[in-house]
XYZ file of N, CA and C in Angstrom:
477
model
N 0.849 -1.171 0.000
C 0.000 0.000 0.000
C 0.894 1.232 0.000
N 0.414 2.394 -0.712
C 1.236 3.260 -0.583
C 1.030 4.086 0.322
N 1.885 5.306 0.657
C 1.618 6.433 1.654
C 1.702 7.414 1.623
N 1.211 8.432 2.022
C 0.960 9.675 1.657
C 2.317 10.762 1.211
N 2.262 11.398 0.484
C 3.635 12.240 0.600
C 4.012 13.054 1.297
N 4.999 13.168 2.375
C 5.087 13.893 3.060
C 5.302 15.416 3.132
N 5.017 16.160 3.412
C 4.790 17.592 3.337
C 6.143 18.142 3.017
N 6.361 18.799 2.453
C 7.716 19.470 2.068
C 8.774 18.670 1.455
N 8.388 16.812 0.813
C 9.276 16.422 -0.174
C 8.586 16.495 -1.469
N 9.964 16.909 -2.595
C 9.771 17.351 -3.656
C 8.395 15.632 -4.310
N 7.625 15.947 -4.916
C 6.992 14.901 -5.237
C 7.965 14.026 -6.291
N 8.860 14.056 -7.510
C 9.486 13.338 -7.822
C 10.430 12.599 -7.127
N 10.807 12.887 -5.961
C 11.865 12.555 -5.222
C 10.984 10.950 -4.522
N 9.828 11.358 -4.083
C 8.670 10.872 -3.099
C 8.149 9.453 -4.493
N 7.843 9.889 -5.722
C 7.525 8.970 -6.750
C 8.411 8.032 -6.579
N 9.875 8.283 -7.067
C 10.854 7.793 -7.201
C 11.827 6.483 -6.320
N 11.642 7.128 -4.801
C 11.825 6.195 -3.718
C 10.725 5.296 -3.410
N 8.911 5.316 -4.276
C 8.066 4.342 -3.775
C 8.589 3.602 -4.682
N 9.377 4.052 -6.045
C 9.157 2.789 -7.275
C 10.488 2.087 -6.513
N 11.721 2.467 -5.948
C 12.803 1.890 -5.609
C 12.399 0.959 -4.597
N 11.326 1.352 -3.649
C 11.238 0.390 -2.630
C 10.121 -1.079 -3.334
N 9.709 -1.023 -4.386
C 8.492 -1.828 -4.708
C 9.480 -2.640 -5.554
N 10.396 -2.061 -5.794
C 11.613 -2.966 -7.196
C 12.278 -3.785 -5.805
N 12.781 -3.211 -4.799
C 13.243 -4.259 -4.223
C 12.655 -5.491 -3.370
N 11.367 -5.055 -2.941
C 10.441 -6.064 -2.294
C 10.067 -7.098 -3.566
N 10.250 -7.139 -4.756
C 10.192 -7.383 -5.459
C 8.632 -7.420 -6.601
N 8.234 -6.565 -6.302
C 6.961 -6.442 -7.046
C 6.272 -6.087 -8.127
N 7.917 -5.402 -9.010
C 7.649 -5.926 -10.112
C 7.850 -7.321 -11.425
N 8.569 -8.121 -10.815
C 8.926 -9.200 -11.080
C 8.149 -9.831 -11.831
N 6.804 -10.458 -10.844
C 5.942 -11.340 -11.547
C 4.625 -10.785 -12.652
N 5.188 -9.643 -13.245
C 3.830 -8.652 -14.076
C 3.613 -9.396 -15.426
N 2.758 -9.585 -15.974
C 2.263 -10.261 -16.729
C 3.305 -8.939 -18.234
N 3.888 -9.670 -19.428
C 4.352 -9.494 -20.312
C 5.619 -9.253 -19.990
N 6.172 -9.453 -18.449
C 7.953 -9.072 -18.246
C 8.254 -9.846 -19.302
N 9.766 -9.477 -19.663
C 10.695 -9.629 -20.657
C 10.345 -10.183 -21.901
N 8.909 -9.287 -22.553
C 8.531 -9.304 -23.710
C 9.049 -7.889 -24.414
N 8.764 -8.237 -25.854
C 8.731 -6.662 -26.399
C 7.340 -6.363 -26.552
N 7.710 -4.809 -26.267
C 6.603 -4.194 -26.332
C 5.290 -4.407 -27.662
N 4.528 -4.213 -27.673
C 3.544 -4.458 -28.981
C 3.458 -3.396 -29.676
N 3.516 -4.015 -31.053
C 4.351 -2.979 -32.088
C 3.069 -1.882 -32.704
N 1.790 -2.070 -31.901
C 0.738 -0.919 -32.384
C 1.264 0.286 -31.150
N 2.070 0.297 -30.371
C 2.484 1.388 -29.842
C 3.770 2.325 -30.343
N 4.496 1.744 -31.493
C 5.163 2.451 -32.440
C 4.330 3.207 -33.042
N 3.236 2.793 -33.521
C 2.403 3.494 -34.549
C 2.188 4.363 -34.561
N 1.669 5.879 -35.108
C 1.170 7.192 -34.832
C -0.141 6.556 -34.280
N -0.764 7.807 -33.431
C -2.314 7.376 -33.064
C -3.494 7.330 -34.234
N -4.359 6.561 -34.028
C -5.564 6.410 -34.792
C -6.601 6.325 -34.006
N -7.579 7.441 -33.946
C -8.855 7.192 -33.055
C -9.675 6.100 -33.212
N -9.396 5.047 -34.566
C -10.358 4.201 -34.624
C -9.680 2.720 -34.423
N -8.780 3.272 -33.915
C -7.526 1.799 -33.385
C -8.684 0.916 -33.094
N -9.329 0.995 -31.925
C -10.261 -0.270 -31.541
C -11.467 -0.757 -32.441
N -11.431 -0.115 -33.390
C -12.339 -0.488 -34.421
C -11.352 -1.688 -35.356
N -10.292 -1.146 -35.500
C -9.489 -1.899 -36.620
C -9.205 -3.199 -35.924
N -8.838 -3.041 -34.494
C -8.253 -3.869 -33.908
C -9.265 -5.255 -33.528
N -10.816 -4.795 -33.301
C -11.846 -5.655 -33.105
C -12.383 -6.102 -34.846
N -11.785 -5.432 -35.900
C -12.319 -6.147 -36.852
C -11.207 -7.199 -37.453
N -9.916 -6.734 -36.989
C -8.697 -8.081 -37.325
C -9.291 -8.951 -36.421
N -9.386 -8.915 -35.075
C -9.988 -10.007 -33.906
C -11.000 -10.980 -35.032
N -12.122 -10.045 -35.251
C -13.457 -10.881 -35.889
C -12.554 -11.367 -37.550
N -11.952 -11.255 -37.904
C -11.950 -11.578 -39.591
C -12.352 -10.952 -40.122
N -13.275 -9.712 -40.279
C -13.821 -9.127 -40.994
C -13.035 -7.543 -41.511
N -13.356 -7.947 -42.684
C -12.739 -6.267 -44.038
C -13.501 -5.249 -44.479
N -13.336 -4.526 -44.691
C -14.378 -3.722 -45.406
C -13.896 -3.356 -46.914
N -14.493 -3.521 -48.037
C -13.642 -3.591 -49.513
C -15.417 -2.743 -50.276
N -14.273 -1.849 -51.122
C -15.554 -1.181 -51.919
C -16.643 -2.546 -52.427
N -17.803 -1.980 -52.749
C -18.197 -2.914 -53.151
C -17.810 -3.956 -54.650
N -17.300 -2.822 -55.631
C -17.095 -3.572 -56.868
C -15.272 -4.551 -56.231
N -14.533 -4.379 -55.570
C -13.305 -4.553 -55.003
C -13.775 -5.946 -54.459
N -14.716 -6.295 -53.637
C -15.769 -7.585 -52.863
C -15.773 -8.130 -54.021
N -16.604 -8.188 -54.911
C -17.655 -8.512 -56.199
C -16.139 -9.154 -57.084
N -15.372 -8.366 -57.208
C -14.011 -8.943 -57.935
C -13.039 -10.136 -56.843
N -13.053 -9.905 -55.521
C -12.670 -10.953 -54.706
C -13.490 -12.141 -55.130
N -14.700 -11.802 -55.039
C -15.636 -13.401 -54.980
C -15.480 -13.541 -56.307
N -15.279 -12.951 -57.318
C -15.447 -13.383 -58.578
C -14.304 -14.769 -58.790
N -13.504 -14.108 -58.279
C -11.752 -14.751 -58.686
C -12.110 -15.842 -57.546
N -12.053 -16.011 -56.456
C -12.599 -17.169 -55.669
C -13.772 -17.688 -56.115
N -14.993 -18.012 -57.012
C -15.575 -18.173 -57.579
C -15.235 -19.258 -58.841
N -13.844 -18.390 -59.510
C -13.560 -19.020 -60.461
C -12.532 -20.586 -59.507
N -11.737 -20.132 -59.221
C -11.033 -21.048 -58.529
C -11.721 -22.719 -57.897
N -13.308 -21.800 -57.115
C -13.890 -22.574 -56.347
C -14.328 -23.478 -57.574
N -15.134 -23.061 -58.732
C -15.084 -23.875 -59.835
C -14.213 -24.825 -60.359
N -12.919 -24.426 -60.909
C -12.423 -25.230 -61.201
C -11.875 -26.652 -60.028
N -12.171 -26.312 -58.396
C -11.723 -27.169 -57.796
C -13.249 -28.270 -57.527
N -14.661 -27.674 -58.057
C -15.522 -28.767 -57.816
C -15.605 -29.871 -58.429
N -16.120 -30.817 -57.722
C -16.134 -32.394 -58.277
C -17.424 -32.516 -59.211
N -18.209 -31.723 -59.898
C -19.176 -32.375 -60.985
C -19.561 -30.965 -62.056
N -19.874 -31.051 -63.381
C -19.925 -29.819 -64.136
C -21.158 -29.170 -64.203
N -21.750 -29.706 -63.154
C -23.126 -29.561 -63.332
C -22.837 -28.369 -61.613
N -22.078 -28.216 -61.008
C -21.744 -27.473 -59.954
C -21.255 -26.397 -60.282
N -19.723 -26.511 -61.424
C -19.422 -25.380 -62.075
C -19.779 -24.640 -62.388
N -21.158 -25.165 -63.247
C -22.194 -24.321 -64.175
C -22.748 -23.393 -63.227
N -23.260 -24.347 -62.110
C -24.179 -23.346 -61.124
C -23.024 -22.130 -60.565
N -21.662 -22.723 -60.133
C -20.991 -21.343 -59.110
C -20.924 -20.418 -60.576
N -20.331 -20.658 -61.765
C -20.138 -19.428 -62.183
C -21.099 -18.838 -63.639
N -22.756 -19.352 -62.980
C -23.913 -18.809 -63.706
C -24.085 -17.846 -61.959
N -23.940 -18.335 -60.668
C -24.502 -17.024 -60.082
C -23.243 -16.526 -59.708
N -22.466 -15.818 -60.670
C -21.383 -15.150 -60.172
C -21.742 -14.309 -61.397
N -21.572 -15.127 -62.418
C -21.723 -13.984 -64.082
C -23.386 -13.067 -63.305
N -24.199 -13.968 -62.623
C -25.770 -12.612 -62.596
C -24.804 -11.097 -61.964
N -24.353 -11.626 -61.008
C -23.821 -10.808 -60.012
C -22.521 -9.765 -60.409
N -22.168 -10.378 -61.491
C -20.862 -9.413 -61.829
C -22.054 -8.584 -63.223
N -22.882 -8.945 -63.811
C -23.389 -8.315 -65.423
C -24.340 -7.048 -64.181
N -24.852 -7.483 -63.195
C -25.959 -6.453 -62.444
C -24.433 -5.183 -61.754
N -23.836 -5.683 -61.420
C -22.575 -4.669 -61.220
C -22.299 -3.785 -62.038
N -22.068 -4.566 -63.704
C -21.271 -4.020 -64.376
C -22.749 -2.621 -65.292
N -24.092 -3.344 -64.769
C -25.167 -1.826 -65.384
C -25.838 -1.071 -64.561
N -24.914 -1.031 -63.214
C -24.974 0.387 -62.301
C -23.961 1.069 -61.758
N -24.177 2.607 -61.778
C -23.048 2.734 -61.892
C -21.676 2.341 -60.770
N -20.740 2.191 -60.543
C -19.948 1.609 -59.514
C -19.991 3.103 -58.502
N -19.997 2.197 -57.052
C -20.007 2.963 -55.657
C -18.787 2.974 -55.611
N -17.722 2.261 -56.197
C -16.002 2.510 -55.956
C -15.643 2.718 -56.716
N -13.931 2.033 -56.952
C -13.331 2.083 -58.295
C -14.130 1.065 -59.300
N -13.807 1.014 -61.186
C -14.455 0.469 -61.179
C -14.343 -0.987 -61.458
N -15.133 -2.218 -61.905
C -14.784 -3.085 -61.468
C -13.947 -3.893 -62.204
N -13.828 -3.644 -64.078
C -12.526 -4.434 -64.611
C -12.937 -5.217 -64.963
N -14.045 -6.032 -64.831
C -14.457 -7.329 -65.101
C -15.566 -7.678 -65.759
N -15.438 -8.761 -66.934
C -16.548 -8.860 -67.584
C -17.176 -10.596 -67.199
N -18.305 -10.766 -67.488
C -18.672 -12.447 -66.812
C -17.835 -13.308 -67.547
N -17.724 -14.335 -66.992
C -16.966 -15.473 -67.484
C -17.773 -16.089 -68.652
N -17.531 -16.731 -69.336
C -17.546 -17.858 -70.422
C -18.121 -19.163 -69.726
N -19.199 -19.036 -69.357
C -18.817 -20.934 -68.728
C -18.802 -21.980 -69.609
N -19.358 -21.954 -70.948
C -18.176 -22.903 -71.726
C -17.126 -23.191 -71.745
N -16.324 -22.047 -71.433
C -14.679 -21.678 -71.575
C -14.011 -22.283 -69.921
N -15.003 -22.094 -68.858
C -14.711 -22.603 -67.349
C -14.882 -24.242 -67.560
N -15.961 -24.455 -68.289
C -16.281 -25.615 -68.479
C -15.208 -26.273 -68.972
N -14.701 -25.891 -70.093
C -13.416 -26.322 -70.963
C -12.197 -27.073 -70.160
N -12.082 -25.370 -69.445
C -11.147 -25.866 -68.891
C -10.822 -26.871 -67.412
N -12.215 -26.710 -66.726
C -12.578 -27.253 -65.863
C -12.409 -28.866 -66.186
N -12.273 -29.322 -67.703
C -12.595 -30.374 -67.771
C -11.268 -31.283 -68.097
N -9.962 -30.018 -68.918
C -8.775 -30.095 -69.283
C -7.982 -30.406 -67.751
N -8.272 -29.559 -67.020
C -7.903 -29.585 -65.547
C -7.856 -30.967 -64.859
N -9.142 -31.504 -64.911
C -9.752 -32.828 -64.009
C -8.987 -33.870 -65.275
N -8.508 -33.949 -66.189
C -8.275 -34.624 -67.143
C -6.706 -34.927 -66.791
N -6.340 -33.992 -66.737
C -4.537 -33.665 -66.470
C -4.150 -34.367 -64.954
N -5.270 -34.036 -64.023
C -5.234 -34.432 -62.931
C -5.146 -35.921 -62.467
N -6.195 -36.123 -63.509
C -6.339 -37.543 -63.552
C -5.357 -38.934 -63.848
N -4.589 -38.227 -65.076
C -3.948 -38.907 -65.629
C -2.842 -38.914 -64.815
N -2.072 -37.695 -63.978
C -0.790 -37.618 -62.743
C -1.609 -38.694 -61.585
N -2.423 -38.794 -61.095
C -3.184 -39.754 -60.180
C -3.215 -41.033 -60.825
N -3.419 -41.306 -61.994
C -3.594 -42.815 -62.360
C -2.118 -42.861 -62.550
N -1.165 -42.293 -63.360
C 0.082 -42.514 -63.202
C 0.991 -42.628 -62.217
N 0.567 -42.535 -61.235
C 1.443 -42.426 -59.709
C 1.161 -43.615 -59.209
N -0.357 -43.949 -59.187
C -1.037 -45.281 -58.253
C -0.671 -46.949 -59.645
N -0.861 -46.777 -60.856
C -1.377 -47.321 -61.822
C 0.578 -47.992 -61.979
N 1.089 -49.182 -61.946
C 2.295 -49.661 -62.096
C 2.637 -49.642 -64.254
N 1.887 -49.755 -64.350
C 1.856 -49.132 -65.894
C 1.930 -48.127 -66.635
N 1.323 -47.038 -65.911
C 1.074 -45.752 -66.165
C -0.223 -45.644 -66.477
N -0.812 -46.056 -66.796
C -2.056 -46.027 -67.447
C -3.412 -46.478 -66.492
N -4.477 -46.261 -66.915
C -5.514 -46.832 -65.783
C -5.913 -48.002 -65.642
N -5.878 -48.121 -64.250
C -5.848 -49.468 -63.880
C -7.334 -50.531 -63.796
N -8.394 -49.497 -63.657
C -9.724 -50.420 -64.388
C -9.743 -50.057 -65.371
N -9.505 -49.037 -66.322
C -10.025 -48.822 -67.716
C -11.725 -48.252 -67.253
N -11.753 -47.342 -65.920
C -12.889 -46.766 -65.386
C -12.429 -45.629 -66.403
N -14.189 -45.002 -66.802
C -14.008 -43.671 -67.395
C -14.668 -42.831 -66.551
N -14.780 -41.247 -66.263
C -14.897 -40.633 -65.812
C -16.108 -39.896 -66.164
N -17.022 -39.722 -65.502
C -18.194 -39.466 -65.814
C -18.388 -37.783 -65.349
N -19.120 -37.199 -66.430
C -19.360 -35.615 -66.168
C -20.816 -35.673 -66.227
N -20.984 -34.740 -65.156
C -22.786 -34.415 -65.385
C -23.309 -33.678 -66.198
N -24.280 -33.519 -66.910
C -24.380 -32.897 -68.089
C -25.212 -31.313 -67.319
């Protein structure tokens, strides 16, 4: 506990000898982050909305213009396509991605703008199919002591 300052000592003097006597009783020792470095948002200049930024890294969450979003999901969209297992899935992720990018592209953009025109899904299809094909053949060649496939199974696409 601390104690009052006594009347007529300089108050730094009075600060100074409580922190000397608390260092030697040893009380600062066991403080939660000793002999860490400091955290590097205290280099930073200030930002009044620090706890905003800081609770939306916590949650995962971004904030991206909207056409900037619309071009994220597009490109994850395409990707997510080419990694699904039937063409009848493809079709669906990038028929509701093309609604969503053509309704973008005939108002005017709330940000920058968006760069992007709908995909081809013939052309996703294509390649979606060149992809699973290539894939296939490194998988049957790895497992297959021949190289080649080992039931003579063919690979079925959904129409």
């Amino acid at each position: 506990m601390t104690e009052r300052k006594p009347p007529g000592v300089p108050f730094e003097s009075w600060v100074d000898k409580q922190i000397r006597d608390a260092e030697r009783r040893g009380q600062f020792d066991q403080l939660p982050g000793t002999g860490e470095p400091l955290p590097a948002e205290l280099e930073t200049p200030y930002d009044e909305l620090w706890w905003i930024r800081r609770k939306m890294a916590r949650e995962g969450l971004s904030v991206l213009p909207p056409t900037l979003a619309l071009r994220k999901e597009a490109e994850d969209a395409l990707a997510a396509a080419y990694a699904a297992p039937s063409e009848r899935i493809v079709r669906k992720i990038i028929t509701d991605v093309n609604v969503k990018l053509r309704d973008m592209m005939f108002k005017p953009p709330p940000g920058p703008p968006l760069g992007m025109k709908p995909y081809d899904v013939e052309a996703v299809v294509r390649e979606w199919r060149e992809r699973r094909a290539t894939a296939g053949e490194k998988s049957a060649g790895a497992t297959s002591p021949g190289g080649g496939s080992a039931g003579g199974a063919t690979e079925r696409t959904d129409p």
